[in-house]
Tab-separated table of C-alpha atoms in Angstrom:
chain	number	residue	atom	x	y	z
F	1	UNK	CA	111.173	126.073	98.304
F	2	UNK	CA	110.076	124.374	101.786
F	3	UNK	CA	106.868	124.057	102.411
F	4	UNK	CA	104.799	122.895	105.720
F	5	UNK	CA	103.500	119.371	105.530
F	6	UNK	CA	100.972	118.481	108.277
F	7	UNK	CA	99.653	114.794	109.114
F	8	UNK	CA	95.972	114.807	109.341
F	9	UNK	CA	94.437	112.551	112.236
F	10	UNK	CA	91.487	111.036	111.851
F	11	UNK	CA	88.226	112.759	112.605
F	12	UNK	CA	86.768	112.630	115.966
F	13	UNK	CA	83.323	113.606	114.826
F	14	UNK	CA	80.617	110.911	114.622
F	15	UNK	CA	78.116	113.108	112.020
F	16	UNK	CA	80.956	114.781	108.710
F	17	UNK	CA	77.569	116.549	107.143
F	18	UNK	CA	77.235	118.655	110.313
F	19	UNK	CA	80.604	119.239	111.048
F	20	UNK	CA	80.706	120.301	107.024
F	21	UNK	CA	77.584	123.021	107.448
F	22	UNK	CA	79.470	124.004	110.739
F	23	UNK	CA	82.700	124.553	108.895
F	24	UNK	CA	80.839	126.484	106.164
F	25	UNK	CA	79.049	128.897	108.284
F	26	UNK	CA	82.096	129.718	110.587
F	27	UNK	CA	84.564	130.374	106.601
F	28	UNK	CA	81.417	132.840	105.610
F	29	UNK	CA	81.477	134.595	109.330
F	30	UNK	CA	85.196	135.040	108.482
F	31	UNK	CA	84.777	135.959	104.645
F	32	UNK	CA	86.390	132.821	103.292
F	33	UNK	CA	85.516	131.040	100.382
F	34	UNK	CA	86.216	127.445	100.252
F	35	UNK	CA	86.863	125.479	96.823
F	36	UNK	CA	87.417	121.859	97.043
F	37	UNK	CA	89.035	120.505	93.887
F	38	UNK	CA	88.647	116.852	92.687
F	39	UNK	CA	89.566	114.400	90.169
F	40	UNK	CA	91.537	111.480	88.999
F	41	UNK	CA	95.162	111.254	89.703
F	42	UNK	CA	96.700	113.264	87.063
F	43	UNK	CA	94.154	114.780	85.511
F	44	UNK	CA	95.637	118.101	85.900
F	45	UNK	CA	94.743	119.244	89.244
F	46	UNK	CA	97.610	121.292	90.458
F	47	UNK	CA	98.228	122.477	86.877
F	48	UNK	CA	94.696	123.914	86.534
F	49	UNK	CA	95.307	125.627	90.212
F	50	UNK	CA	99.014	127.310	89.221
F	51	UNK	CA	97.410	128.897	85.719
F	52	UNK	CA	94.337	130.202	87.871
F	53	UNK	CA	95.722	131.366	90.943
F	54	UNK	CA	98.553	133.418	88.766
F	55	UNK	CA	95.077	135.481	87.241
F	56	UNK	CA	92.856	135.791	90.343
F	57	UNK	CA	95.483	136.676	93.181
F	58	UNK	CA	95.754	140.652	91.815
F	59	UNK	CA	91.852	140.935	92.905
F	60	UNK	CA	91.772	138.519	96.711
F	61	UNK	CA	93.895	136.930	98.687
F	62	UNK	CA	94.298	133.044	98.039
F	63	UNK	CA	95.883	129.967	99.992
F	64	UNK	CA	95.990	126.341	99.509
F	65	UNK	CA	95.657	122.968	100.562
F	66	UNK	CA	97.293	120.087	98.784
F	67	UNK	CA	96.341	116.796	99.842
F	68	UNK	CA	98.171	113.731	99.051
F	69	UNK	CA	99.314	110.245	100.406
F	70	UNK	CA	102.671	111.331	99.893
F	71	UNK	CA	105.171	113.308	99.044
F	72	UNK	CA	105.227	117.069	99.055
F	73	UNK	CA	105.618	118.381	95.408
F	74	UNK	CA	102.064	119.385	94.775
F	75	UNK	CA	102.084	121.993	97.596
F	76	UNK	CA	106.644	123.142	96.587
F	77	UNK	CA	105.278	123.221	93.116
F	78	UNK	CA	102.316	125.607	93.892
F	79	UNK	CA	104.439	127.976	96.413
F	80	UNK	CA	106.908	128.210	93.712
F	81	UNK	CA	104.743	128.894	90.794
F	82	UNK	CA	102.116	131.187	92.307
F	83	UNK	CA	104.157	132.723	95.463
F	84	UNK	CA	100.415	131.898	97.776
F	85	UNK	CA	100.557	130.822	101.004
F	86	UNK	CA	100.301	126.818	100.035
F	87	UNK	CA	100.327	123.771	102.571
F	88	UNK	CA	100.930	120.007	102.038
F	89	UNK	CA	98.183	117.878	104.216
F	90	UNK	CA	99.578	114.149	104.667
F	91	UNK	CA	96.313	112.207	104.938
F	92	UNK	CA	98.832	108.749	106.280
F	93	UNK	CA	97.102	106.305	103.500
F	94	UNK	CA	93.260	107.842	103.547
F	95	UNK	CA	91.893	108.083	100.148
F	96	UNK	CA	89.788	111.573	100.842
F	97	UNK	CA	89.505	114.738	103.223
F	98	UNK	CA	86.174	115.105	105.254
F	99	UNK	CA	85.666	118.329	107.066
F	100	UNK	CA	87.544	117.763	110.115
F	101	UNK	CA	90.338	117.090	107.844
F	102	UNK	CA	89.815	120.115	106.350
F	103	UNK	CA	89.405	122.080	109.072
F	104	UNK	CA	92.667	121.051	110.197
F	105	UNK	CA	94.585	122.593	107.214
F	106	UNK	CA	92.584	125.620	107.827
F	107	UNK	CA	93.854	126.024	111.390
F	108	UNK	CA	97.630	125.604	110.454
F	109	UNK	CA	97.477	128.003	107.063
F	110	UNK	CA	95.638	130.670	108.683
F	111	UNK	CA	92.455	132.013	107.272
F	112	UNK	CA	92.757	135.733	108.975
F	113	UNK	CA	94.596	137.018	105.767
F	114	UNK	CA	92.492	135.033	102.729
F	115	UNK	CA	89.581	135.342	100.861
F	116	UNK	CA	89.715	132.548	99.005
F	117	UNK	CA	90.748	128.548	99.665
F	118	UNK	CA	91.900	125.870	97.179
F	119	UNK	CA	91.495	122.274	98.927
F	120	UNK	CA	93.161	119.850	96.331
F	121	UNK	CA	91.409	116.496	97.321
F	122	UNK	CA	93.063	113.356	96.826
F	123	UNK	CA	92.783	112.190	93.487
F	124	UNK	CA	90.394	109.346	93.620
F	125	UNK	CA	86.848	109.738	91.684
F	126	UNK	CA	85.147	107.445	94.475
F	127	UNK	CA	85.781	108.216	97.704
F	128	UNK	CA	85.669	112.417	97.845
F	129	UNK	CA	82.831	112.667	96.529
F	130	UNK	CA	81.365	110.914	99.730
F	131	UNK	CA	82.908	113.628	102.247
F	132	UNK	CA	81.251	116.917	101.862
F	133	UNK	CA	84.727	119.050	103.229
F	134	UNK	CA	82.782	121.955	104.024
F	135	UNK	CA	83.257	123.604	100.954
F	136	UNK	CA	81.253	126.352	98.951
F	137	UNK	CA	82.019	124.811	95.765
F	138	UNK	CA	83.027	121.833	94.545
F	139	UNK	CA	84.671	121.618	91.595
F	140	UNK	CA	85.404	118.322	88.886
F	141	UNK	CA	88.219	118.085	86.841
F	142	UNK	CA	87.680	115.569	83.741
F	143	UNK	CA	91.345	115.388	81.691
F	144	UNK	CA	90.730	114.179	77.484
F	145	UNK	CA	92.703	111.818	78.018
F	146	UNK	CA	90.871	109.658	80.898
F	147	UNK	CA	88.020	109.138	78.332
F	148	UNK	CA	84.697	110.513	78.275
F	149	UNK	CA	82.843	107.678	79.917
F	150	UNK	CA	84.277	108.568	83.247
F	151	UNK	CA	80.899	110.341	84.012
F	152	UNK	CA	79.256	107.106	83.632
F	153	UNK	CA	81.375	105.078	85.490
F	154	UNK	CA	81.689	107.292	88.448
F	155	UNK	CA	78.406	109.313	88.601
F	156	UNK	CA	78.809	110.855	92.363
F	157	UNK	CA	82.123	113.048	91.802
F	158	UNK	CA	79.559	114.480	88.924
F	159	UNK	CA	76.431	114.483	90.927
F	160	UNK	CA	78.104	116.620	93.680
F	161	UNK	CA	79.693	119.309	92.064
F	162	UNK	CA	78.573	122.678	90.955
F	163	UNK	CA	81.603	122.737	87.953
F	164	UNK	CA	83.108	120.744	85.430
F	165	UNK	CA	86.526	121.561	84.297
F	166	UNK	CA	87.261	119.523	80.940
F	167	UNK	CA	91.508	120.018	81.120
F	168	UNK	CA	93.776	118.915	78.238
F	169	UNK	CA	91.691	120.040	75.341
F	170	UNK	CA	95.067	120.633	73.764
F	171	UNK	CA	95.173	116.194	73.596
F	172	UNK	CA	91.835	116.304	71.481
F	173	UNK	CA	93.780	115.518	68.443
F	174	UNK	CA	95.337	112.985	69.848
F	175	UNK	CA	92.416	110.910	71.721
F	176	UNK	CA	88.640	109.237	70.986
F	177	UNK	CA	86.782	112.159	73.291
F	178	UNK	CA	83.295	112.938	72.622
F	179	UNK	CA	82.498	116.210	73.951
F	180	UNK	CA	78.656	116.111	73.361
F	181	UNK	CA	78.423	112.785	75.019
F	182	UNK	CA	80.331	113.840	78.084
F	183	UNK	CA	77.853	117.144	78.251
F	184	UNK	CA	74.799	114.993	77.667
F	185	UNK	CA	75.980	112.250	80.913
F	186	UNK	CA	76.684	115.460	82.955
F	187	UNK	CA	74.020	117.054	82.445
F	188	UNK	CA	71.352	114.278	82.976
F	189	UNK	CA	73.258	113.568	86.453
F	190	UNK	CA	73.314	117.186	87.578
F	191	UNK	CA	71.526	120.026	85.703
F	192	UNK	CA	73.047	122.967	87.502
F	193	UNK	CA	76.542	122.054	86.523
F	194	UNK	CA	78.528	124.595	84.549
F	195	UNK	CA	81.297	122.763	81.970
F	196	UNK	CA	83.935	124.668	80.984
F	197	UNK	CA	86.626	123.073	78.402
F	198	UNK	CA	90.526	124.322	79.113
F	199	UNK	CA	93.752	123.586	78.646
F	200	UNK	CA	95.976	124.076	81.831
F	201	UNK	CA	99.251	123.693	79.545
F	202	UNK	CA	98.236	126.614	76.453
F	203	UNK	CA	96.116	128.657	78.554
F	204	UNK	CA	93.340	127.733	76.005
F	205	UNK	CA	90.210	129.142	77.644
F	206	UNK	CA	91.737	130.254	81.048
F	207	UNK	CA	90.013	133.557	80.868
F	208	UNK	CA	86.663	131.851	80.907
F	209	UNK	CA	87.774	129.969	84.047
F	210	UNK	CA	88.717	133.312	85.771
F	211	UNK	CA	85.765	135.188	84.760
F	212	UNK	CA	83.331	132.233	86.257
F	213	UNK	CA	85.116	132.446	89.617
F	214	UNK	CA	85.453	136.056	89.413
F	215	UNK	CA	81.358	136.289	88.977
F	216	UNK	CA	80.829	133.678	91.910
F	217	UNK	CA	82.938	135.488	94.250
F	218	UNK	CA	81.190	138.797	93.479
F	219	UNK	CA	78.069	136.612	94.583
F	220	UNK	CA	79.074	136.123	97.499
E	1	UNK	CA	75.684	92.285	73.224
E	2	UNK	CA	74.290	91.270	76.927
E	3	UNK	CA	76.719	90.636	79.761
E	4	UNK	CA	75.675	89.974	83.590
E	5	UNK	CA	75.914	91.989	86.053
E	6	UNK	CA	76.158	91.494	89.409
E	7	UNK	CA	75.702	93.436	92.913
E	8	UNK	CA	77.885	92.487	95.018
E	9	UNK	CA	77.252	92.752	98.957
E	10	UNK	CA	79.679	93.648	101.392
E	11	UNK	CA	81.888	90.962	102.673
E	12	UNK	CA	80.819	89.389	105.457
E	13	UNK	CA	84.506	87.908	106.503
E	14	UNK	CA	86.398	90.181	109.399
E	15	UNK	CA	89.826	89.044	108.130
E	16	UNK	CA	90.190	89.889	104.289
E	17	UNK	CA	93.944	88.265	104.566
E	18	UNK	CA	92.811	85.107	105.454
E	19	UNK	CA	89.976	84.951	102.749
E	20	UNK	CA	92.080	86.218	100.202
E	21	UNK	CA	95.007	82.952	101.335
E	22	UNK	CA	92.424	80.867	100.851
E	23	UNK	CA	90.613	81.987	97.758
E	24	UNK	CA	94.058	82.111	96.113
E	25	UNK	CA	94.506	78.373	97.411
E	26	UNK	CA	91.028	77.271	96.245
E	27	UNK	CA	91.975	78.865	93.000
E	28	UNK	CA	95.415	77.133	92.637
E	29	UNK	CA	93.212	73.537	93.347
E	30	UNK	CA	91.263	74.434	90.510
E	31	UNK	CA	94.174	75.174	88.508
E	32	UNK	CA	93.144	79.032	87.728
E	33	UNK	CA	95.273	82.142	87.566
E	34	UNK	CA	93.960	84.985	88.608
E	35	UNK	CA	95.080	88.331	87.935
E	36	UNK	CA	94.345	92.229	89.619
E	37	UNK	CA	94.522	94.836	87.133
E	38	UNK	CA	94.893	98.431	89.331
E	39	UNK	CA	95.088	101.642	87.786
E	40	UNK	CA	93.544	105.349	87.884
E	41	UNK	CA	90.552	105.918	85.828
E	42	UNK	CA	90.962	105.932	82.183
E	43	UNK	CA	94.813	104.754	82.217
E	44	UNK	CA	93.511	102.077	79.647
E	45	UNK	CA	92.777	98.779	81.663
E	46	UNK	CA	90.268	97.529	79.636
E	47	UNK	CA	91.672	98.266	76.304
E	48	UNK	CA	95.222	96.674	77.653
E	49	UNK	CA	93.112	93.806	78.346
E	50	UNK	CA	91.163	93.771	75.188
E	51	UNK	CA	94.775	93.343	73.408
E	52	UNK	CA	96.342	90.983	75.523
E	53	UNK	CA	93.339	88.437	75.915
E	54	UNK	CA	92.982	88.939	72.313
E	55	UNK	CA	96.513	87.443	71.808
E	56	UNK	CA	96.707	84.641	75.143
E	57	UNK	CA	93.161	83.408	74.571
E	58	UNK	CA	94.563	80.706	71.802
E	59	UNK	CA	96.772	79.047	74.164
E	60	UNK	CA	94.600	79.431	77.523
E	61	UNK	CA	90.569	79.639	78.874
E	62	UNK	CA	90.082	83.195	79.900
E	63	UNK	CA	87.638	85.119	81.951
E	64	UNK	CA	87.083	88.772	82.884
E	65	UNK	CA	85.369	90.202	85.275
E	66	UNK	CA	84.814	93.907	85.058
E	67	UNK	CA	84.314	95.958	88.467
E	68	UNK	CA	82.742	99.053	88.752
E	69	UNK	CA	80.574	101.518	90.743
E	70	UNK	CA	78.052	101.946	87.602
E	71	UNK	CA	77.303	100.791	84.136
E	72	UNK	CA	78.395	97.814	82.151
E	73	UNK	CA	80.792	99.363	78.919
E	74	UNK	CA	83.578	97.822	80.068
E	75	UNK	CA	81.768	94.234	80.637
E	76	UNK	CA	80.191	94.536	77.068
E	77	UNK	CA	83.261	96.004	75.574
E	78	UNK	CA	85.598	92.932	76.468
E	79	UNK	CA	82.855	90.392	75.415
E	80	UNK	CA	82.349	92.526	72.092
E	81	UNK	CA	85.977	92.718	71.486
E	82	UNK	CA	87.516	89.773	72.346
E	83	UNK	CA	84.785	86.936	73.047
E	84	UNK	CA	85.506	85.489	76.397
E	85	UNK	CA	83.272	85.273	79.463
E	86	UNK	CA	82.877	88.546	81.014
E	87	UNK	CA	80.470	89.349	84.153
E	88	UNK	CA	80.344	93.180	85.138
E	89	UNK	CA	80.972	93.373	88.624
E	90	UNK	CA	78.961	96.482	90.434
E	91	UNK	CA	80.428	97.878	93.750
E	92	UNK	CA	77.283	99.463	95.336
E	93	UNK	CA	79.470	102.741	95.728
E	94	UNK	CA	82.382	101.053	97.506
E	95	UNK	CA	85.872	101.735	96.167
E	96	UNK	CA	87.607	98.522	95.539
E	97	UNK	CA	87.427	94.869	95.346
E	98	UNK	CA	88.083	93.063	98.362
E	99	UNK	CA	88.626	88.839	98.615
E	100	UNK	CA	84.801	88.261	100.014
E	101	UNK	CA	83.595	90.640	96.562
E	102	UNK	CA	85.823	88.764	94.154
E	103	UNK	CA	84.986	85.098	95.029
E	104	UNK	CA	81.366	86.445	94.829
E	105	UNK	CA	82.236	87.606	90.884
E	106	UNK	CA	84.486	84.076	90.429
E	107	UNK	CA	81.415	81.734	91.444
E	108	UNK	CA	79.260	83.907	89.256
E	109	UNK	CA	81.656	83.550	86.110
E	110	UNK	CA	82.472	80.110	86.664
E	111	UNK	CA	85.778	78.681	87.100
E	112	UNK	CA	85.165	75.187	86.181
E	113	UNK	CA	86.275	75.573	82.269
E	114	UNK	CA	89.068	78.564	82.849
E	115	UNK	CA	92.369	79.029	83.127
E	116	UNK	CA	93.206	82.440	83.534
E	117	UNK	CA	90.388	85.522	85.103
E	118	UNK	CA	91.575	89.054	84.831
E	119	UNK	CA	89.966	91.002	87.766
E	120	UNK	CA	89.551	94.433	86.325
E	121	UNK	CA	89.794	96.317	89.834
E	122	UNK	CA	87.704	99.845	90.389
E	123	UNK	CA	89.492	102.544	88.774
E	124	UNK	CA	91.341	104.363	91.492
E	125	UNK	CA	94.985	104.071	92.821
E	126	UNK	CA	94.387	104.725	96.437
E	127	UNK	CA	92.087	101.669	98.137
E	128	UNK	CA	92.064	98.967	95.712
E	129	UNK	CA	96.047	98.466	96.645
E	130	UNK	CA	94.775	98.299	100.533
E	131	UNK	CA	92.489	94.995	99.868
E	132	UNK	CA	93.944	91.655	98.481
E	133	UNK	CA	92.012	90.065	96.474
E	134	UNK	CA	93.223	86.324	96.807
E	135	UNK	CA	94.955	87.147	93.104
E	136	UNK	CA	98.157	85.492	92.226
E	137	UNK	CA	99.419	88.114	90.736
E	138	UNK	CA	98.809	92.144	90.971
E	139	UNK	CA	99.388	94.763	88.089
E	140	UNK	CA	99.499	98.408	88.068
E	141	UNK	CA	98.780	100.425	84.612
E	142	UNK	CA	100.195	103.715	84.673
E	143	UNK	CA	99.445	105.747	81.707
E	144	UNK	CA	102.024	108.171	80.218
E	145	UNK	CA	98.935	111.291	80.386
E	146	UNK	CA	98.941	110.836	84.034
E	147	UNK	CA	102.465	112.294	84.840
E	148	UNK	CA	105.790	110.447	85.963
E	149	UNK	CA	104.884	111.785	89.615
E	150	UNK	CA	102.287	108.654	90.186
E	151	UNK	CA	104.664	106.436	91.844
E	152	UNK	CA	105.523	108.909	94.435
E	153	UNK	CA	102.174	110.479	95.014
E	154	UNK	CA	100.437	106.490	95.136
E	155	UNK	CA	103.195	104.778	96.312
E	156	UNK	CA	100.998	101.377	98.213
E	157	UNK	CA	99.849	100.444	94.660
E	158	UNK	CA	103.084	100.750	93.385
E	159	UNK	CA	104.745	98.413	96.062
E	160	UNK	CA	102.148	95.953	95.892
E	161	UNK	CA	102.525	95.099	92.201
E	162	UNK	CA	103.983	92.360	90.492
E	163	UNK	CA	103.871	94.252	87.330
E	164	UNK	CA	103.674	97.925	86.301
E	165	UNK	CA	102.641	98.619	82.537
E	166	UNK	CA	103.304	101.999	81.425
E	167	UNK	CA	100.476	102.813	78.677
E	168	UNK	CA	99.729	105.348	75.972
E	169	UNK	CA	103.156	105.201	75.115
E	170	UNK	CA	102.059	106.810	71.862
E	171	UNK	CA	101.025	109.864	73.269
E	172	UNK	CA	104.769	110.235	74.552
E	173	UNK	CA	105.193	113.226	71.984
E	174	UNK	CA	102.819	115.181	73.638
E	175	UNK	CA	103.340	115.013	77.408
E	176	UNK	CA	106.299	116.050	79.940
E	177	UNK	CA	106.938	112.048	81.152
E	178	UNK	CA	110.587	111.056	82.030
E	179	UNK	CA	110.570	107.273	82.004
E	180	UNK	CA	113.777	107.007	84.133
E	181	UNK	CA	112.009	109.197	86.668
E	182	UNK	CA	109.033	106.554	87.100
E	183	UNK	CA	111.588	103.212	86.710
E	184	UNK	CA	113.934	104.714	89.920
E	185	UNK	CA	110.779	105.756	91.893
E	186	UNK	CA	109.057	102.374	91.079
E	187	UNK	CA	112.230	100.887	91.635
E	188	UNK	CA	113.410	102.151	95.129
E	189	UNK	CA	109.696	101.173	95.911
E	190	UNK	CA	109.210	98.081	94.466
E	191	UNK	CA	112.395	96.104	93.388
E	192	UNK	CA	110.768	92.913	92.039
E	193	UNK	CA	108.331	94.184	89.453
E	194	UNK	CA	108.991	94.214	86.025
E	195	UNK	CA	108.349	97.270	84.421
E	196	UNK	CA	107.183	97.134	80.590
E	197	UNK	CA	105.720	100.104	78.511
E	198	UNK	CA	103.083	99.935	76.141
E	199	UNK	CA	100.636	101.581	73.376
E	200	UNK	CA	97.157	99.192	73.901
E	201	UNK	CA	96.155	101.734	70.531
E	202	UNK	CA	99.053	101.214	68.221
E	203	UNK	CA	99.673	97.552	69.682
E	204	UNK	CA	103.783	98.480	70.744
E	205	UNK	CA	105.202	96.602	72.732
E	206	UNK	CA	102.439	94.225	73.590
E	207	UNK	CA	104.289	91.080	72.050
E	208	UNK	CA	106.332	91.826	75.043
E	209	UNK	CA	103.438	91.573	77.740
E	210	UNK	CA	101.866	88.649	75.670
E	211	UNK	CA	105.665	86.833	76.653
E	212	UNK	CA	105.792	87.901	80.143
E	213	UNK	CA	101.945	86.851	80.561
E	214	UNK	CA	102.865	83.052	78.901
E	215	UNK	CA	106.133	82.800	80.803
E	216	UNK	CA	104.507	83.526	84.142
E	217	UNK	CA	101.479	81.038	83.095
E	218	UNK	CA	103.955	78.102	82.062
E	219	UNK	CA	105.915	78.703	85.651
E	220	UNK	CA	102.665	77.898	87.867
């Protein structure tokens, strides 16, 4: 399945925090919610996406943003698996998406017709975390089998985000991963942060996932 | 057990090319090797270097420096596991190791009574591959949790490797990974590096990157 790939320019905004609150204010006016998405390369990003979108798109209307280096298969993969309106943003070799970034995805997929926007970030655990994209939550995946000192060793992507997704619980068996340790580092960096265990591949708490984003979009 | 750890500042050198030329040449004078370890977060880079300086340390002088944004596990891990000199290197929130940041780390460690320094680069695949670090030689770890789609999604750290070890090898069973997928991507990329997979848990294989490690040593 083809999907659109657009090449991000650089932002030509001095201040990314204001642009950000600007972004944020004009999505609300328009009754958009805005997820950004982040983690390490192949920690299960897109996966996590596919199973959710497939249980929240009977109750709102969803699109997304994949952003990569390269390559277009995050974006073809989500179009085919979930049937949303999904776009592939080419950042040409930068290693995150501010919010003029982001706002140019937003132009070229069309907000009119959604309610609710998936921005997969590059994966990289540094430098997203630095760029707030303008979204109304942001959202930390953690995969078993990156180890669970990664909270440690890269404390902002943890500080900044309102939910922890722990993905490939179905590896446990397979891997030295101390749950109580990784809750303990989380929660001493960021108190108001939700963690919520799944497994993208069985479906293994799924439901949970759905249900918090169902409640936070009721919120709203 | 103690290890030092050191803040680095920013570089103060306009042309990182240049520095990194002649940090390799100063190196060469010296008669050290130096090697950049790249990889996500959590493909295994310090527990593939735990192994192999754990098997080259009898013939050669080795010394490991340890980069990171915060904490010192890895640092304390390699000195508790395998006994060489290890300094941790911390980033102050920057995203990879540039030449200005590593010669900082090498006239910390000392060169004067080694052979061989592993720099143990920032987890993350996108900026560390943008910076040379004056190393002689450059290897990427891909682990098999991370997906055979790496090499296309990352491709600059692919192409600017010497070597690309494919770890957790044992966790083969468990994961969708087509090797011949990642050697033809890595390939069309990259045609000079040697590709060699590995299990730093069960210890596979690593005979083999002991060999390639003492054959490239013996060439210089």
């Amino acid at each position: 399945m083809e999907v659109k790939t657009i090449l991000l320019n650089k932002s030509v905004f001095e201040d990314n925090d204001k642009e950000a609150d600007a972004l944020r204010l004009y999505l609300e006016s328009k009754g958009v919610f805005l997820v950004n998405v982040m983690s390490s390369p192949g920690a299960g990003k897109t996966s996590t996406l596919v199973s959710l979108i497939n249980r929240l798109k009977k109750s709102c209307r969803i699109g997304v943003m994949e952003a990569d280096i390269d390559s277009d298969v995050d974006a073809v993969k989500v179009k085919d698996k979930t049937g949303v309106k999904s776009v592939q943003l080419h950042t040409g070799g930068m290693c995150h998406i501010d919010a003029g970034m982001c706002k140019q995805g937003l132009d070229e997929i069309g907000i009119e017709d959604l309610d609710l926007v998936f921005l997969e970030n590059v994966g990289n655990l540094v430098c997203p975390a630095e760029y707030d994209t303008g979204a109304h939550l942001n959202m930390t995946i953690l995969s078993v089998p990156e180890g669970d000192d990664k909270p440690l060793k890269y404390p902002l992507v943890y500080e900044k985000c309102d939910l922890v997704v722990i993905n490939k619980i179905d590896a446990l068996p397979y891997f030295d991963f101390d749950f109580e340790e990784v809750k303990r580092v989380v929660k001493r960096r960021n108190g108001k942060a939700e963690i919520i265990p799944i497994s993208a591949k069985t479906g293994e708490n799924l439901d949970r996932l759905e249900k918090y984003f169902i409640r936070i979009l009721n919120k709203e």
